[in-house]
């Protein structure tokens, strides 16, 4: 059993911000992104390209490019995040216990991470093409107290898990571990780490939990727009070294994400579509 830090509760007067319901973000769709300068397009679709010039020549670049789909494949994945009468995307249910969750047939992916790592903001960015889907984001860390399920048509379900650490629910472990251990249709867990501060002790404990479960998971470095290149590169290399030395179930390539400027969101959409079997890709690595 993994023990994480207890909750201190949600502060009174917490203000919640709901996703806008009228207009799309200008970078929500790849159609708009492809109209930008080529260098900007490259950095938004393949965030590692920003870091590569700063790496020493001795560093093996291939470890950061295992998943490198084409733009065309990303376009195919994007269509799954567009709601339509025959492919409805919507919030499904919130639950404090696994036995409160209905049996959902589509494959699932879930997101876990420290409070204030940006889980809900990331999921809101994923669903930015369907702004009527309400993904709540709080100004106060630790708002997510339940498992929130978002159904993407018949293709897959995305689950926003409570954050661990400073303001996690008191029963975080009792809530999350049964889901991770027993959810039969869970195909991938995304473990989020704040790119501006790097791996923390609570993140290492969460990695141990994922390793104990022995189900595939992926490390995601969030908020990459906040630190300078030097800090981000140090945190990325430290994370990559930890993954290489201490994990057996983790995907060898961390994914880099900024929910603010949408950097890496298109790649993550494609990864989700790929691991859930929703699309077939022409190629998944950089040759």
Short mmCIF file of C-alpha atoms in Angstrom, two decimals:
data_model
loop_
_atom_site.label_atom_id
_atom_site.label_comp_id
_atom_site.label_asym_id
_atom_site.label_seq_id
_atom_site.Cartn_x
_atom_site.Cartn_y
_atom_site.Cartn_z
CA UNK A 1 0.00 0.00 0.00
CA UNK A 2 1.37 3.40 -0.97
CA UNK A 3 0.85 6.28 1.50
CA UNK A 4 0.63 9.82 0.14
CA UNK A 5 0.26 13.11 1.96
CA UNK A 6 -3.13 13.74 3.61
CA UNK A 7 -5.67 16.35 2.62
CA UNK A 8 -6.15 19.72 4.26
CA UNK A 9 -9.48 20.23 2.54
CA UNK A 10 -10.78 22.74 0.03
CA UNK A 11 -10.50 26.31 1.25
CA UNK A 12 -13.74 28.25 1.77
CA UNK A 13 -14.58 30.67 -0.99
CA UNK A 14 -12.83 28.69 -3.72
CA UNK A 15 -13.71 30.14 -7.12
CA UNK A 16 -14.17 27.76 -9.99
CA UNK A 17 -13.56 28.65 -13.62
CA UNK A 18 -15.58 26.73 -16.18
CA UNK A 19 -14.44 26.27 -19.76
CA UNK A 20 -15.71 28.97 -22.15
CA UNK A 21 -18.85 27.91 -23.98
CA UNK A 22 -18.75 30.18 -27.03
CA UNK A 23 -15.58 30.44 -29.09
CA UNK A 24 -12.70 28.10 -29.71
CA UNK A 25 -9.13 28.90 -28.75
CA UNK A 26 -7.20 30.01 -31.82
CA UNK A 27 -4.75 27.11 -31.41
CA UNK A 28 -7.34 24.43 -30.59
CA UNK A 29 -7.23 23.02 -34.13
CA UNK A 30 -4.28 21.89 -36.20
CA UNK A 31 -5.84 23.62 -39.19
CA UNK A 32 -4.98 26.97 -37.62
CA UNK A 33 -1.61 25.83 -36.31
CA UNK A 34 -0.44 24.81 -39.79
CA UNK A 35 -0.87 28.41 -40.93
CA UNK A 36 1.87 29.60 -38.56
CA UNK A 37 5.59 29.90 -39.29
CA UNK A 38 7.23 26.45 -39.82
CA UNK A 39 9.46 26.83 -36.77
CA UNK A 40 6.47 27.65 -34.58
CA UNK A 41 4.52 24.71 -35.99
CA UNK A 42 7.45 22.38 -35.24
CA UNK A 43 7.67 23.53 -31.62
CA UNK A 44 3.91 23.17 -31.05
CA UNK A 45 3.62 19.70 -32.59
CA UNK A 46 6.96 18.27 -31.44
CA UNK A 47 7.94 20.12 -28.22
CA UNK A 48 11.22 18.23 -27.83
CA UNK A 49 12.53 20.09 -30.90
CA UNK A 50 12.85 23.18 -28.67
CA UNK A 51 15.18 21.34 -26.31
CA UNK A 52 17.26 19.44 -28.83
CA UNK A 53 19.66 22.29 -29.73
CA UNK A 54 20.67 22.58 -26.07
CA UNK A 55 21.53 18.90 -25.62
CA UNK A 56 25.10 17.70 -25.61
CA UNK A 57 26.07 15.81 -28.75
CA UNK A 58 26.60 12.64 -26.69
CA UNK A 59 22.93 12.47 -25.65
CA UNK A 60 20.88 9.86 -27.51
CA UNK A 61 18.01 11.77 -29.13
CA UNK A 62 16.08 8.63 -30.04
CA UNK A 63 14.87 8.17 -26.44
CA UNK A 64 12.78 11.33 -26.88
CA UNK A 65 11.39 10.37 -30.29
CA UNK A 66 9.88 6.90 -29.88
CA UNK A 67 6.47 8.40 -30.56
CA UNK A 68 6.77 10.82 -33.47
CA UNK A 69 3.62 10.54 -35.62
CA UNK A 70 3.10 12.45 -38.83
CA UNK A 71 1.02 15.62 -39.01
CA UNK A 72 -1.54 13.66 -41.02
CA UNK A 73 -1.90 11.15 -38.18
CA UNK A 74 -2.35 13.99 -35.71
CA UNK A 75 -5.11 15.34 -37.93
CA UNK A 76 -6.85 11.95 -37.83
CA UNK A 77 -6.61 11.89 -34.04
CA UNK A 78 -7.99 15.42 -33.80
CA UNK A 79 -11.28 14.37 -35.38
CA UNK A 80 -11.96 12.18 -32.33
CA UNK A 81 -11.94 15.29 -30.14
CA UNK A 82 -14.65 16.94 -32.24
CA UNK A 83 -18.17 16.29 -31.00
CA UNK A 84 -20.94 15.43 -33.47
CA UNK A 85 -24.44 13.90 -33.31
CA UNK A 86 -22.92 10.46 -33.93
CA UNK A 87 -19.84 11.04 -31.76
CA UNK A 88 -20.83 12.85 -28.59
CA UNK A 89 -18.21 14.05 -26.14
CA UNK A 90 -19.42 14.83 -22.65
CA UNK A 91 -18.84 14.60 -18.92
CA UNK A 92 -20.25 11.26 -17.76
CA UNK A 93 -19.98 10.87 -13.99
CA UNK A 94 -17.96 11.65 -10.85
CA UNK A 95 -17.26 9.03 -8.22
CA UNK A 96 -15.47 8.64 -4.89
CA UNK A 97 -15.36 4.84 -5.12
CA UNK A 98 -14.85 2.42 -7.96
CA UNK A 99 -18.11 0.65 -7.15
CA UNK A 100 -19.89 3.95 -7.85
CA UNK A 101 -18.65 3.95 -11.45
CA UNK A 102 -20.77 2.26 -14.11
CA UNK A 103 -19.17 -0.34 -16.34
CA UNK A 104 -18.00 1.55 -19.42
CA UNK A 105 -16.98 -0.58 -22.38
CA UNK A 106 -14.63 1.80 -24.25
CA UNK A 107 -10.94 1.76 -23.31
CA UNK A 108 -9.92 4.31 -20.67
CA UNK A 109 -6.93 6.51 -19.99
CA UNK A 110 -6.48 8.32 -16.70
CA UNK A 111 -4.44 11.30 -15.52
CA UNK A 112 -2.85 11.48 -12.07
CA UNK A 113 -0.41 13.93 -10.52
CA UNK A 114 0.30 16.29 -7.65
CA UNK A 115 -2.23 18.94 -6.73
CA UNK A 116 -1.66 22.02 -8.91
CA UNK A 117 0.28 20.08 -11.56
CA UNK A 118 -2.31 21.12 -14.15
CA UNK A 119 -4.36 17.95 -14.72
CA UNK A 120 -7.71 19.64 -15.23
CA UNK A 121 -6.15 22.39 -17.36
CA UNK A 122 -4.56 19.73 -19.56
CA UNK A 123 -7.86 17.87 -20.00
CA UNK A 124 -9.60 21.15 -20.77
CA UNK A 125 -7.00 21.79 -23.51
CA UNK A 126 -7.57 18.30 -24.93
CA UNK A 127 -11.30 19.08 -25.16
CA UNK A 128 -10.80 22.64 -26.46
CA UNK A 129 -12.42 21.69 -29.78
CA UNK A 130 -15.61 20.93 -27.87
CA UNK A 131 -15.93 23.91 -25.50
CA UNK A 132 -19.38 22.85 -24.34
CA UNK A 133 -17.69 20.07 -22.35
CA UNK A 134 -17.30 21.51 -18.86
CA UNK A 135 -13.93 20.78 -17.28
CA UNK A 136 -13.67 22.64 -14.01
CA UNK A 137 -10.39 24.33 -13.15
CA UNK A 138 -9.87 25.87 -9.72
CA UNK A 139 -7.55 28.69 -8.70
CA UNK A 140 -6.98 26.78 -5.47
CA UNK A 141 -4.84 23.59 -5.73
CA UNK A 142 -6.54 20.31 -4.96
CA UNK A 143 -10.05 21.04 -6.19
CA UNK A 144 -10.51 17.63 -7.83
CA UNK A 145 -11.77 15.38 -5.03
CA UNK A 146 -13.41 12.68 -7.13
CA UNK A 147 -12.70 10.59 -10.21
CA UNK A 148 -14.25 12.49 -13.11
CA UNK A 149 -15.13 10.52 -16.25
CA UNK A 150 -15.39 12.11 -19.70
CA UNK A 151 -16.70 9.92 -22.49
CA UNK A 152 -15.43 10.47 -26.04
CA UNK A 153 -18.15 8.87 -28.13
CA UNK A 154 -17.66 5.13 -28.34
CA UNK A 155 -13.91 5.54 -28.80
CA UNK A 156 -12.54 5.98 -25.27
CA UNK A 157 -13.01 7.56 -21.83
CA UNK A 158 -10.70 10.09 -20.16
CA UNK A 159 -10.55 10.06 -16.36
CA UNK A 160 -9.39 13.02 -14.27
CA UNK A 161 -8.16 11.61 -10.95
CA UNK A 162 -7.80 13.52 -7.66
CA UNK A 163 -4.42 15.12 -7.10
CA UNK A 164 -2.02 13.72 -4.53
CA UNK A 165 0.17 15.65 -2.13
CA UNK A 166 -0.64 18.88 -0.28
CA UNK A 167 -4.44 18.95 -0.69
CA UNK A 168 -5.23 15.40 -1.72
CA UNK A 169 -8.39 13.72 -0.38
CA UNK A 170 -7.81 11.86 2.88
CA UNK A 171 -8.89 8.65 1.22
CA UNK A 172 -6.83 9.23 -1.95
CA UNK A 173 -5.18 5.82 -1.84
CA UNK A 174 -8.45 3.99 -1.12
CA UNK A 175 -10.02 5.82 -4.03
CA UNK A 176 -7.26 5.58 -6.64
CA UNK A 177 -5.42 2.30 -6.05
CA UNK A 178 -8.45 0.01 -6.58
CA UNK A 179 -9.15 1.78 -9.85
CA UNK A 180 -5.56 1.46 -11.09
CA UNK A 181 -5.26 -2.16 -9.99
CA UNK A 182 -8.60 -3.54 -11.15
CA UNK A 183 -10.07 -1.37 -13.92
CA UNK A 184 -10.05 -3.87 -16.79
CA UNK A 185 -10.44 -1.38 -19.62
CA UNK A 186 -7.70 0.98 -18.37
CA UNK A 187 -5.10 0.99 -21.15
CA UNK A 188 -2.78 3.80 -20.02
CA UNK A 189 -2.09 5.98 -16.99
CA UNK A 190 -0.54 9.41 -17.52
CA UNK A 191 1.53 10.54 -14.54
CA UNK A 192 1.96 14.32 -14.60
CA UNK A 193 5.05 16.15 -13.26
CA UNK A 194 5.40 19.93 -13.07
CA UNK A 195 8.08 20.88 -15.59
CA UNK A 196 8.96 24.06 -13.71
CA UNK A 197 9.98 22.23 -10.51
CA UNK A 198 10.78 18.69 -11.70
CA UNK A 199 10.31 15.43 -9.84
CA UNK A 200 9.22 15.78 -6.21
CA UNK A 201 9.16 13.13 -3.49
CA UNK A 202 5.41 12.63 -3.91
CA UNK A 203 5.97 12.01 -7.64
CA UNK A 204 8.56 9.34 -6.88
CA UNK A 205 6.07 7.63 -4.55
CA UNK A 206 3.43 7.76 -7.31
CA UNK A 207 5.94 6.19 -9.72
CA UNK A 208 6.52 3.40 -7.21
CA UNK A 209 2.77 2.85 -7.07
CA UNK A 210 2.58 2.62 -10.87
CA UNK A 211 5.49 0.20 -10.93
CA UNK A 212 3.83 -1.92 -8.24
CA UNK A 213 0.67 -2.11 -10.32
CA UNK A 214 2.72 -3.23 -13.37
CA UNK A 215 0.42 -1.60 -15.90
CA UNK A 216 1.75 0.69 -18.64
CA UNK A 217 2.03 4.37 -17.82
CA UNK A 218 3.54 7.50 -19.34
CA UNK A 219 5.32 10.45 -17.73
CA UNK A 220 4.03 13.88 -18.79
CA UNK A 221 6.00 17.05 -18.08
CA UNK A 222 3.49 19.91 -17.72
CA UNK A 223 3.82 23.72 -17.64
CA UNK A 224 6.82 23.69 -19.98
CA UNK A 225 6.08 27.32 -20.86
CA UNK A 226 7.01 28.50 -17.34
CA UNK A 227 10.72 27.67 -16.78
CA UNK A 228 13.64 28.83 -18.88
CA UNK A 229 15.28 26.39 -21.27
CA UNK A 230 18.06 25.54 -18.81
CA UNK A 231 15.72 24.67 -15.94
CA UNK A 232 13.35 22.74 -18.19
CA UNK A 233 16.19 20.76 -19.73
CA UNK A 234 17.61 19.85 -16.30
CA UNK A 235 14.20 18.70 -15.10
CA UNK A 236 13.59 16.73 -18.30
CA UNK A 237 16.95 14.96 -18.17
CA UNK A 238 16.52 14.16 -14.47
CA UNK A 239 13.09 12.70 -15.20
CA UNK A 240 14.39 10.72 -18.15
CA UNK A 241 17.27 9.33 -16.08
CA UNK A 242 14.84 8.22 -13.35
CA UNK A 243 12.60 6.53 -15.91
CA UNK A 244 15.56 4.74 -17.50
CA UNK A 245 17.07 3.55 -14.20
CA UNK A 246 14.06 2.79 -12.04
CA UNK A 247 11.08 1.76 -14.17
CA UNK A 248 9.97 -1.25 -16.16
CA UNK A 249 6.35 -0.33 -16.99
CA UNK A 250 6.89 3.28 -18.01
CA UNK A 251 6.94 4.39 -21.65
CA UNK A 252 10.55 5.46 -22.30
CA UNK A 253 9.63 8.86 -23.75
CA UNK A 254 8.25 11.63 -21.50
CA UNK A 255 5.64 13.84 -23.19
CA UNK A 256 6.08 17.62 -22.94
CA UNK A 257 2.96 19.74 -22.49
CA UNK A 258 1.87 23.35 -22.07
CA UNK A 259 -1.86 23.75 -21.57
CA UNK A 260 -1.39 27.52 -21.89
CA UNK A 261 0.05 27.67 -25.42
CA UNK A 262 -1.11 24.17 -26.52
CA UNK A 263 2.44 22.94 -27.05
CA UNK A 264 2.33 19.12 -27.17
CA UNK A 265 -1.48 18.89 -26.95
CA UNK A 266 -1.77 17.61 -30.53
CA UNK A 267 0.85 14.93 -29.88
CA UNK A 268 -0.93 13.85 -26.71
CA UNK A 269 -4.28 13.61 -28.52
CA UNK A 270 -2.61 11.38 -31.09
CA UNK A 271 -0.98 9.22 -28.38
CA UNK A 272 -4.34 8.71 -26.66
CA UNK A 273 -6.03 7.81 -29.96
CA UNK A 274 -3.19 5.38 -30.69
CA UNK A 275 -3.07 3.52 -27.35
CA UNK A 276 -6.87 3.18 -27.23
CA UNK A 277 -6.85 1.62 -30.68
CA UNK A 278 -9.05 4.38 -32.05
CA UNK A 279 -6.89 5.07 -35.11
CA UNK A 280 -4.17 3.31 -37.06
CA UNK A 281 -0.99 5.31 -37.51
CA UNK A 282 1.25 5.19 -40.57
CA UNK A 283 4.34 5.48 -38.36
CA UNK A 284 4.96 6.14 -34.68
CA UNK A 285 8.67 6.91 -34.54
CA UNK A 286 11.14 9.28 -36.13
CA UNK A 287 13.24 7.35 -38.62
#
